[in-house]
Amino acid sequence: MSYHILSIDAYTCRLSCERGQLRCDDGMNPSRTISLEDVGAVVLSSFKATLTSTLLIEMARNRIGFVLCESHRPAALLLPADRATDTALLRHLTAMPAQLRRRLWEKTLDAKCGNQAVLAQTWNPDHPGIADLKKFSESRKSSREAECARLFWSVFSDTWSNSSFRRGRKEEGFNILFNYAYAVLLSCVLQYLFALGLDPCFGIFHQSREHAAPLAYDLMEPFRPAFDANVARWISRGIQDGKTEEQIGEVTGEYRQHIVATLQASVLYQNKQVFLRTAVESVCRSFRKAVLAQQSGPYEPWNMSTIKWAG
């Protein structure tokens, strides 16, 4: 059985099954079909979708997971009755040695901090904090994540905002733009974790708490700079148009479309040009392989290596 993830995001559609073929009709284009034998999971993000019971039963027979989303955020996960979870993955996740967790988290931090350094230098190559940011991004100090974040947001503040800007989830101003952007990224990571059978409740660094998804928080870290770049691009446009900070910082319908489009941006991953969404899926797959192998080698976080993210 293949493990392709089928993502369906047409505004309205009807999904059915005929002779082992999943059929999708959106009322506008010719029907599209795909053999259920070639599908490992389906992610449905449509606002209005109709499904047949035959499809659900056939998906269960083929052991296909079904992720239902509301506003692109996973709302429900349907699995065959005999596959409440991926037993092997769950066992390896819960019993993962502390040393392996550290190695996986170190690789994640290498990518995140490195991406922050690349983006900050693209924004403002002459900023006095760039040299220290690069140094900390390559260090093994326990404080490197915090130091890189401090320097990264200092560069952002001096380039796109003002010295009073402080990054904080509960802060106002441009922070609201970043909060929305990260919510979109989190939703995408969760979609693929569910589709690949990875329980997001078992992370490698972030701690478990009620209604939390630690593993998603872990794996999304290197992708944050991609969204930071697009937020900065939005701010830059607003400044050029003569808008006030309050006007720029409003989460409008246009801004939502701008941020969601980040997932379709072309990026380089393992020497191939792919959509950022595809890179997210590939990273989640590589993490899955690492968990099953109980080795950090297969895990390949995304590294920013292009100046397209200038802003």
PDB file of N, CA and C in Angstrom, residues 157-212:
ATOM      1  N   SER A 157      12.854  44.283  14.700  1.00  0.00           N
ATOM      2  CA  SER A 157      12.375  45.543  15.251  1.00  0.00           C
ATOM      3  C   SER A 157      13.062  46.731  14.602  1.00  0.00           C
ATOM      4  N   ASP A 158      14.376  46.651  14.447  1.00  0.00           N
ATOM      5  CA  ASP A 158      15.127  47.769  13.879  1.00  0.00           C
ATOM      6  C   ASP A 158      14.898  47.919  12.378  1.00  0.00           C
ATOM      7  N   THR A 159      14.460  46.848  11.727  1.00  0.00           N
ATOM      8  CA  THR A 159      14.276  46.886  10.277  1.00  0.00           C
ATOM      9  C   THR A 159      12.853  47.213   9.866  1.00  0.00           C
ATOM     10  N   TRP A 160      11.877  46.591  10.538  1.00  0.00           N
ATOM     11  CA  TRP A 160      10.495  46.688  10.089  1.00  0.00           C
ATOM     12  C   TRP A 160       9.552  47.370  11.074  1.00  0.00           C
ATOM     13  N   SER A 161      10.014  47.598  12.279  1.00  0.00           N
ATOM     14  CA  SER A 161       9.109  48.158  13.279  1.00  0.00           C
ATOM     15  C   SER A 161       9.794  49.317  13.997  1.00  0.00           C
ATOM     16  N   ASN A 162       9.812  49.269  15.311  1.00  0.00           N
ATOM     17  CA  ASN A 162      10.505  50.286  16.100  1.00  0.00           C
ATOM     18  C   ASN A 162      11.089  49.619  17.335  1.00  0.00           C
ATOM     19  N   SER A 163      11.921  50.335  18.055  1.00  0.00           N
ATOM     20  CA  SER A 163      12.649  49.755  19.181  1.00  0.00           C
ATOM     21  C   SER A 163      11.738  49.284  20.306  1.00  0.00           C
ATOM     22  N   SER A 164      10.473  49.675  20.285  1.00  0.00           N
ATOM     23  CA  SER A 164       9.557  49.283  21.357  1.00  0.00           C
ATOM     24  C   SER A 164       8.922  47.914  21.109  1.00  0.00           C
ATOM     25  N   PHE A 165       9.146  47.345  19.912  1.00  0.00           N
ATOM     26  CA  PHE A 165       8.540  46.049  19.600  1.00  0.00           C
ATOM     27  C   PHE A 165       9.143  44.941  20.447  1.00  0.00           C
ATOM     28  N   ARG A 166       8.280  44.121  21.014  1.00  0.00           N
ATOM     29  CA  ARG A 166       8.706  42.952  21.765  1.00  0.00           C
ATOM     30  C   ARG A 166       7.843  41.788  21.316  1.00  0.00           C
ATOM     31  N   ARG A 167       8.475  40.701  20.894  1.00  0.00           N
ATOM     32  CA  ARG A 167       7.719  39.545  20.438  1.00  0.00           C
ATOM     33  C   ARG A 167       7.119  38.828  21.630  1.00  0.00           C
ATOM     34  N   GLY A 168       5.793  38.649  21.597  1.00  0.00           N
ATOM     35  CA  GLY A 168       5.095  37.943  22.658  1.00  0.00           C
ATOM     36  C   GLY A 168       3.716  37.541  22.183  1.00  0.00           C
ATOM     37  N   ARG A 169       3.336  36.302  22.491  1.00  0.00           N
ATOM     38  CA  ARG A 169       2.047  35.799  21.999  1.00  0.00           C
ATOM     39  C   ARG A 169       0.877  36.630  22.502  1.00  0.00           C
ATOM     40  N   LYS A 170       1.017  37.207  23.684  1.00  0.00           N
ATOM     41  CA  LYS A 170      -0.080  37.980  24.268  1.00  0.00           C
ATOM     42  C   LYS A 170       0.093  39.485  24.069  1.00  0.00           C
ATOM     43  N   GLU A 171       1.152  39.868  23.368  1.00  0.00           N
ATOM     44  CA  GLU A 171       1.377  41.278  23.098  1.00  0.00           C
ATOM     45  C   GLU A 171       0.523  41.711  21.902  1.00  0.00           C
ATOM     46  N   GLU A 172       0.418  43.011  21.705  1.00  0.00           N
ATOM     47  CA  GLU A 172      -0.402  43.526  20.611  1.00  0.00           C
ATOM     48  C   GLU A 172       0.477  44.035  19.467  1.00  0.00           C
ATOM     49  N   GLY A 173      -0.058  44.898  18.628  1.00  0.00           N
ATOM     50  CA  GLY A 173       0.692  45.411  17.485  1.00  0.00           C
ATOM     51  C   GLY A 173       0.920  44.332  16.447  1.00  0.00           C
ATOM     52  N   PHE A 174       2.131  44.289  15.898  1.00  0.00           N
ATOM     53  CA  PHE A 174       2.464  43.312  14.863  1.00  0.00           C
ATOM     54  C   PHE A 174       2.429  41.880  15.379  1.00  0.00           C
ATOM     55  N   ASN A 175       2.459  41.703  16.693  1.00  0.00           N
ATOM     56  CA  ASN A 175       2.414  40.361  17.258  1.00  0.00           C
ATOM     57  C   ASN A 175       1.166  39.598  16.816  1.00  0.00           C
ATOM     58  N   ILE A 176       0.075  40.310  16.600  1.00  0.00           N
ATOM     59  CA  ILE A 176      -1.169  39.671  16.174  1.00  0.00           C
ATOM     60  C   ILE A 176      -0.991  39.029  14.802  1.00  0.00           C
ATOM     61  N   LEU A 177      -0.205  39.683  13.941  1.00  0.00           N
ATOM     62  CA  LEU A 177       0.065  39.126  12.620  1.00  0.00           C
ATOM     63  C   LEU A 177       0.857  37.822  12.733  1.00  0.00           C
ATOM     64  N   PHE A 178       1.858  37.819  13.605  1.00  0.00           N
ATOM     65  CA  PHE A 178       2.665  36.617  13.790  1.00  0.00           C
ATOM     66  C   PHE A 178       1.841  35.492  14.413  1.00  0.00           C
ATOM     67  N   ASN A 179       0.982  35.830  15.359  1.00  0.00           N
ATOM     68  CA  ASN A 179       0.159  34.799  15.990  1.00  0.00           C
ATOM     69  C   ASN A 179      -0.699  34.080  14.971  1.00  0.00           C
ATOM     70  N   TYR A 180      -1.305  34.843  14.056  1.00  0.00           N
ATOM     71  CA  TYR A 180      -2.141  34.211  13.036  1.00  0.00           C
ATOM     72  C   TYR A 180      -1.292  33.348  12.103  1.00  0.00           C
ATOM     73  N   ALA A 181      -0.134  33.867  11.712  1.00  0.00           N
ATOM     74  CA  ALA A 181       0.742  33.129  10.807  1.00  0.00           C
ATOM     75  C   ALA A 181       1.165  31.794  11.415  1.00  0.00           C
ATOM     76  N   TYR A 182       1.514  31.802  12.691  1.00  0.00           N
ATOM     77  CA  TYR A 182       1.945  30.566  13.356  1.00  0.00           C
ATOM     78  C   TYR A 182       0.781  29.590  13.522  1.00  0.00           C
ATOM     79  N   ALA A 183      -0.425  30.113  13.650  1.00  0.00           N
ATOM     80  CA  ALA A 183      -1.600  29.239  13.751  1.00  0.00           C
ATOM     81  C   ALA A 183      -1.805  28.480  12.435  1.00  0.00           C
ATOM     82  N   VAL A 184      -1.572  29.158  11.312  1.00  0.00           N
ATOM     83  CA  VAL A 184      -1.676  28.508  10.003  1.00  0.00           C
ATOM     84  C   VAL A 184      -0.613  27.418   9.878  1.00  0.00           C
ATOM     85  N   LEU A 185       0.610  27.739  10.289  1.00  0.00           N
ATOM     86  CA  LEU A 185       1.694  26.761  10.236  1.00  0.00           C
ATOM     87  C   LEU A 185       1.395  25.563  11.127  1.00  0.00           C
ATOM     88  N   LEU A 186       0.928  25.816  12.337  1.00  0.00           N
ATOM     89  CA  LEU A 186       0.601  24.734  13.266  1.00  0.00           C
ATOM     90  C   LEU A 186      -0.459  23.813  12.685  1.00  0.00           C
ATOM     91  N   SER A 187      -1.470  24.387  12.052  1.00  0.00           N
ATOM     92  CA  SER A 187      -2.534  23.582  11.456  1.00  0.00           C
ATOM     93  C   SER A 187      -1.984  22.655  10.383  1.00  0.00           C
ATOM     94  N   CYS A 188      -1.058  23.174   9.570  1.00  0.00           N
ATOM     95  CA  CYS A 188      -0.468  22.369   8.508  1.00  0.00           C
ATOM     96  C   CYS A 188       0.341  21.212   9.093  1.00  0.00           C
ATOM     97  N   VAL A 189       1.145  21.490  10.096  1.00  0.00           N
ATOM     98  CA  VAL A 189       1.957  20.436  10.722  1.00  0.00           C
ATOM     99  C   VAL A 189       1.053  19.378  11.347  1.00  0.00           C
ATOM    100  N   LEU A 190       0.004  19.797  12.017  1.00  0.00           N
ATOM    101  CA  LEU A 190      -0.927  18.850  12.641  1.00  0.00           C
ATOM    102  C   LEU A 190      -1.590  17.954  11.602  1.00  0.00           C
ATOM    103  N   GLN A 191      -1.965  18.532  10.474  1.00  0.00           N
ATOM    104  CA  GLN A 191      -2.588  17.732   9.407  1.00  0.00           C
ATOM    105  C   GLN A 191      -1.698  16.555   9.031  1.00  0.00           C
ATOM    106  N   TYR A 192      -0.419  16.827   8.826  1.00  0.00           N
ATOM    107  CA  TYR A 192       0.479  15.771   8.378  1.00  0.00           C
ATOM    108  C   TYR A 192       0.843  14.808   9.499  1.00  0.00           C
ATOM    109  N   LEU A 193       0.936  15.291  10.712  1.00  0.00           N
ATOM    110  CA  LEU A 193       1.205  14.379  11.828  1.00  0.00           C
ATOM    111  C   LEU A 193       0.073  13.368  11.963  1.00  0.00           C
ATOM    112  N   PHE A 194      -1.163  13.856  11.927  1.00  0.00           N
ATOM    113  CA  PHE A 194      -2.315  12.956  12.023  1.00  0.00           C
ATOM    114  C   PHE A 194      -2.334  11.981  10.846  1.00  0.00           C
ATOM    115  N   ALA A 195      -2.088  12.504   9.648  1.00  0.00           N
ATOM    116  CA  ALA A 195      -2.143  11.670   8.451  1.00  0.00           C
ATOM    117  C   ALA A 195      -1.075  10.583   8.466  1.00  0.00           C
ATOM    118  N   LEU A 196       0.064  10.863   9.091  1.00  0.00           N
ATOM    119  CA  LEU A 196       1.169   9.906   9.126  1.00  0.00           C
ATOM    120  C   LEU A 196       1.142   9.005  10.361  1.00  0.00           C
ATOM    121  N   GLY A 197       0.116   9.160  11.181  1.00  0.00           N
ATOM    122  CA  GLY A 197      -0.007   8.297  12.355  1.00  0.00           C
ATOM    123  C   GLY A 197       0.849   8.701  13.534  1.00  0.00           C
ATOM    124  N   LEU A 198       1.378   9.932  13.528  1.00  0.00           N
ATOM    125  CA  LEU A 198       2.196  10.422  14.632  1.00  0.00           C
ATOM    126  C   LEU A 198       1.317  11.156  15.638  1.00  0.00           C
ATOM    127  N   ASP A 199       1.334  10.706  16.862  1.00  0.00           N
ATOM    128  CA  ASP A 199       0.528  11.338  17.907  1.00  0.00           C
ATOM    129  C   ASP A 199       1.215  12.629  18.346  1.00  0.00           C
ATOM    130  N   PRO A 200       0.600  13.802  18.103  1.00  0.00           N
ATOM    131  CA  PRO A 200       1.241  15.080  18.431  1.00  0.00           C
ATOM    132  C   PRO A 200       1.357  15.342  19.929  1.00  0.00           C
ATOM    133  N   CYS A 201       0.778  14.477  20.755  1.00  0.00           N
ATOM    134  CA  CYS A 201       0.844  14.668  22.211  1.00  0.00           C
ATOM    135  C   CYS A 201       2.208  14.294  22.793  1.00  0.00           C
ATOM    136  N   PHE A 202       3.032  13.587  22.010  1.00  0.00           N
ATOM    137  CA  PHE A 202       4.332  13.134  22.500  1.00  0.00           C
ATOM    138  C   PHE A 202       5.442  13.874  21.772  1.00  0.00           C
ATOM    139  N   GLY A 203       5.952  14.930  22.382  1.00  0.00           N
ATOM    140  CA  GLY A 203       6.976  15.746  21.762  1.00  0.00           C
ATOM    141  C   GLY A 203       8.377  15.335  22.164  1.00  0.00           C
ATOM    142  N   ILE A 204       9.367  16.039  21.611  1.00  0.00           N
ATOM    143  CA  ILE A 204      10.763  15.772  21.943  1.00  0.00           C
ATOM    144  C   ILE A 204      11.346  16.871  22.818  1.00  0.00           C
ATOM    145  N   PHE A 205      10.656  18.003  22.916  1.00  0.00           N
ATOM    146  CA  PHE A 205      11.131  19.088  23.787  1.00  0.00           C
ATOM    147  C   PHE A 205       9.989  19.780  24.513  1.00  0.00           C
ATOM    148  N   HIS A 206       9.004  20.268  23.754  1.00  0.00           N
ATOM    149  CA  HIS A 206       7.881  20.947  24.390  1.00  0.00           C
ATOM    150  C   HIS A 206       7.138  19.981  25.310  1.00  0.00           C
ATOM    151  N   GLN A 207       6.653  20.500  26.407  1.00  0.00           N
ATOM    152  CA  GLN A 207       6.015  19.679  27.422  1.00  0.00           C
ATOM    153  C   GLN A 207       4.532  19.472  27.145  1.00  0.00           C
ATOM    154  N   SER A 208       4.026  18.315  27.561  1.00  0.00           N
ATOM    155  CA  SER A 208       2.605  18.003  27.388  1.00  0.00           C
ATOM    156  C   SER A 208       1.774  18.774  28.409  1.00  0.00           C
ATOM    157  N   ARG A 209       0.627  19.237  27.963  1.00  0.00           N
ATOM    158  CA  ARG A 209      -0.339  19.862  28.859  1.00  0.00           C
ATOM    159  C   ARG A 209      -1.710  19.711  28.211  1.00  0.00           C
ATOM    160  N   GLU A 210      -2.732  20.108  28.910  1.00  0.00           N
ATOM    161  CA  GLU A 210      -4.089  19.914  28.408  1.00  0.00           C
ATOM    162  C   GLU A 210      -4.300  20.647  27.085  1.00  0.00           C
ATOM    163  N   HIS A 211      -4.884  19.934  26.111  1.00  0.00           N
ATOM    164  CA  HIS A 211      -5.208  20.478  24.787  1.00  0.00           C
ATOM    165  C   HIS A 211      -3.961  20.978  24.041  1.00  0.00           C
ATOM    166  N   ALA A 212      -2.806  20.393  24.326  1.00  0.00           N
ATOM    167  CA  ALA A 212      -1.571  20.812  23.663  1.00  0.00           C
ATOM    168  C   ALA A 212      -1.132  19.769  22.649  1.00  0.00           C
TER     169      ALA A 212
END
